[in-house]
C-alpha cells in the first residue's frame, strides 16, 4: 500500500499543480472579461468626453479645495498611468496648481470609481472600501507633501 492511498489521496485524479492553476486562471479571466471590457469602454469614453481644458476649469486656486477637487476628478476619470502624466502636464500648462495636479495623477492611478464593481467582485467588498478610503486620504496627503517638498527643494 502506498503512502498516498493511506492518506486518502487518489494520485490518478490529481493533475499537476501548474495545469490546474492555469485552467482555474483561464476560467476566472473568462468570467471577468465582460467586466474588463466594460471598464475599458467607460474609461475610453471619459477620456474622449473630458478634455484637459474642461478639467482645468474645475480648479480655483485654493490649495485645499484644489487638492480635493483633483483627487475626486482623478478618481472619476481614471485611466492609464501614461495618459495621467500627459494630462498632468496639460493641467500645469493651463495654470493648475501642483497640489491639484499631483492629487489628480495619484488618484487617476490609485483610485477609480469605475473599477469599484470589478475590484469588489475580485477582492471583496470590505477590502475594496478600506483600500479606496485609505488611497483617497493618502492621495491628498502625498499631494500636499509632494508640493511642499518641491517648494523646499527649489
Short mmCIF file of C-alpha atoms in Angstrom, two decimals:
data_model
loop_
_atom_site.label_atom_id
_atom_site.label_comp_id
_atom_site.label_asym_id
_atom_site.label_seq_id
_atom_site.Cartn_x
_atom_site.Cartn_y
_atom_site.Cartn_z
CA UNK A 1 0.00 0.00 0.00
CA UNK A 2 1.41 3.33 -0.97
CA UNK A 3 1.62 6.29 1.39
CA UNK A 4 -0.85 8.38 -0.69
CA UNK A 5 -3.52 5.68 -0.52
CA UNK A 6 -3.18 5.52 3.26
CA UNK A 7 -3.78 9.30 3.46
CA UNK A 8 -6.85 9.06 1.23
CA UNK A 9 -5.33 10.79 -1.75
CA UNK A 10 -6.03 9.26 -5.13
CA UNK A 11 -3.00 10.05 -7.24
CA UNK A 12 -4.80 9.19 -10.50
CA UNK A 13 -7.32 12.07 -10.08
CA UNK A 14 -4.73 14.67 -9.21
CA UNK A 15 -3.33 16.75 -12.04
CA UNK A 16 -0.12 18.66 -11.86
CA UNK A 17 -0.47 21.90 -9.92
CA UNK A 18 0.59 24.12 -12.83
CA UNK A 19 -2.06 22.71 -15.18
CA UNK A 20 -4.80 23.07 -12.54
CA UNK A 21 -3.69 26.62 -11.80
CA UNK A 22 -3.65 27.60 -15.47
CA UNK A 23 -7.10 26.11 -16.01
CA UNK A 24 -8.52 27.88 -12.96
CA UNK A 25 -6.90 31.18 -14.01
CA UNK A 26 -8.34 30.88 -17.51
CA UNK A 27 -11.83 30.25 -16.13
CA UNK A 28 -11.55 33.22 -13.77
CA UNK A 29 -10.27 35.51 -16.52
CA UNK A 30 -13.05 34.35 -18.85
CA UNK A 31 -15.69 35.17 -16.27
CA UNK A 32 -14.17 38.62 -15.60
CA UNK A 33 -13.59 39.54 -19.27
CA UNK A 34 -17.02 41.20 -19.81
CA UNK A 35 -16.43 43.47 -16.80
CA UNK A 36 -12.94 44.37 -18.01
CA UNK A 37 -14.32 45.27 -21.43
CA UNK A 38 -17.00 47.45 -19.82
CA UNK A 39 -14.40 49.27 -17.72
CA UNK A 40 -12.15 49.87 -20.71
CA UNK A 41 -15.13 51.24 -22.63
CA UNK A 42 -16.10 53.61 -19.81
CA UNK A 43 -12.53 54.82 -19.30
CA UNK A 44 -12.15 55.45 -23.03
CA UNK A 45 -15.45 57.31 -23.13
CA UNK A 46 -14.44 59.55 -20.21
CA UNK A 47 -11.08 60.26 -21.82
CA UNK A 48 -12.77 61.34 -25.03
CA UNK A 49 -15.55 63.41 -23.43
CA UNK A 50 -13.48 65.24 -20.78
CA UNK A 51 -10.66 67.37 -22.21
CA UNK A 52 -7.73 68.82 -20.21
CA UNK A 53 -9.29 72.29 -20.64
CA UNK A 54 -12.53 71.04 -19.05
CA UNK A 55 -10.54 69.62 -16.14
CA UNK A 56 -8.58 72.85 -15.68
CA UNK A 57 -11.86 74.78 -15.33
CA UNK A 58 -12.61 72.79 -12.15
CA UNK A 59 -9.72 74.31 -10.18
CA UNK A 60 -10.00 77.73 -8.47
CA UNK A 61 -6.58 78.34 -6.89
CA UNK A 62 -7.38 77.31 -3.30
CA UNK A 63 -4.77 74.66 -2.35
CA UNK A 64 -7.08 72.63 -0.10
CA UNK A 65 -10.08 72.71 -2.41
CA UNK A 66 -7.94 72.11 -5.48
CA UNK A 67 -6.33 69.09 -3.84
CA UNK A 68 -9.77 67.71 -3.01
CA UNK A 69 -11.06 68.51 -6.49
CA UNK A 70 -8.01 66.91 -8.11
CA UNK A 71 -8.46 63.77 -6.04
CA UNK A 72 -12.15 63.43 -6.89
CA UNK A 73 -11.62 64.29 -10.58
CA UNK A 74 -8.81 61.75 -10.89
CA UNK A 75 -10.90 59.08 -9.18
CA UNK A 76 -13.84 59.66 -11.52
CA UNK A 77 -11.76 59.93 -14.69
CA UNK A 78 -9.36 57.09 -14.00
CA UNK A 79 -7.23 55.62 -16.73
CA UNK A 80 -3.83 54.59 -17.94
CA UNK A 81 -0.84 55.91 -15.91
CA UNK A 82 0.96 57.09 -19.04
CA UNK A 83 -2.02 59.23 -20.00
CA UNK A 84 -2.10 60.73 -16.49
CA UNK A 85 1.39 62.18 -16.96
CA UNK A 86 0.33 63.82 -20.22
CA UNK A 87 -2.83 65.18 -18.60
CA UNK A 88 -0.80 66.43 -15.64
CA UNK A 89 1.47 68.35 -17.98
CA UNK A 90 -1.54 69.81 -19.80
CA UNK A 91 -3.10 70.86 -16.49
CA UNK A 92 0.11 72.57 -15.36
CA UNK A 93 0.28 74.43 -18.68
CA UNK A 94 -3.30 75.62 -18.03
CA UNK A 95 -2.11 77.12 -14.71
CA UNK A 96 -3.46 74.50 -12.32
CA UNK A 97 -1.54 74.31 -9.02
CA UNK A 98 0.85 71.46 -8.30
CA UNK A 99 -1.37 70.38 -5.36
CA UNK A 100 -4.22 69.63 -7.72
CA UNK A 101 -2.10 68.10 -10.47
CA UNK A 102 -0.34 65.74 -8.06
CA UNK A 103 -3.63 64.74 -6.45
CA UNK A 104 -5.18 64.22 -9.87
CA UNK A 105 -2.34 61.99 -11.10
CA UNK A 106 -2.23 59.93 -7.90
CA UNK A 107 -5.97 59.38 -7.74
CA UNK A 108 -6.11 58.71 -11.51
CA UNK A 109 -3.81 55.73 -10.92
CA UNK A 110 -4.75 54.53 -7.41
CA UNK A 111 -8.48 55.26 -7.20
CA UNK A 112 -11.20 54.54 -9.64
CA UNK A 113 -14.93 54.74 -9.17
CA UNK A 114 -15.31 52.94 -12.47
CA UNK A 115 -13.25 50.00 -11.21
CA UNK A 116 -15.15 49.56 -7.92
CA UNK A 117 -17.57 46.80 -9.02
CA UNK A 118 -14.81 44.65 -10.51
CA UNK A 119 -12.47 45.26 -7.59
CA UNK A 120 -15.22 44.34 -5.11
CA UNK A 121 -16.06 41.19 -7.08
CA UNK A 122 -12.45 40.08 -7.26
CA UNK A 123 -11.04 41.19 -3.91
CA UNK A 124 -14.10 41.54 -1.69
CA UNK A 125 -16.27 44.49 -0.76
CA UNK A 126 -14.64 45.18 2.61
CA UNK A 127 -11.12 45.18 1.19
CA UNK A 128 -12.24 47.46 -1.66
CA UNK A 129 -13.79 50.00 0.70
CA UNK A 130 -10.76 50.07 3.01
CA UNK A 131 -8.30 50.29 0.13
CA UNK A 132 -10.13 53.12 -1.59
CA UNK A 133 -10.71 55.15 1.58
CA UNK A 134 -7.05 54.83 2.53
CA UNK A 135 -5.96 55.63 -1.02
CA UNK A 136 -8.18 58.73 -1.02
CA UNK A 137 -6.72 60.03 2.25
CA UNK A 138 -3.13 59.25 1.35
CA UNK A 139 -3.55 60.73 -2.12
CA UNK A 140 -4.38 64.08 -0.56
CA UNK A 141 -1.56 63.83 1.99
CA UNK A 142 1.01 62.81 -0.62
CA UNK A 143 -0.11 65.63 -2.93
CA UNK A 144 0.48 68.18 -0.18
CA UNK A 145 3.79 66.58 0.85
CA UNK A 146 5.00 66.49 -2.77
CA UNK A 147 4.17 70.14 -3.34
CA UNK A 148 5.82 71.23 -0.09
CA UNK A 149 8.89 69.15 -0.93
CA UNK A 150 9.12 70.73 -4.39
CA UNK A 151 8.92 74.20 -2.85
CA UNK A 152 11.59 73.30 -0.28
CA UNK A 153 13.95 71.85 -2.90
CA UNK A 154 13.62 74.67 -5.42
#
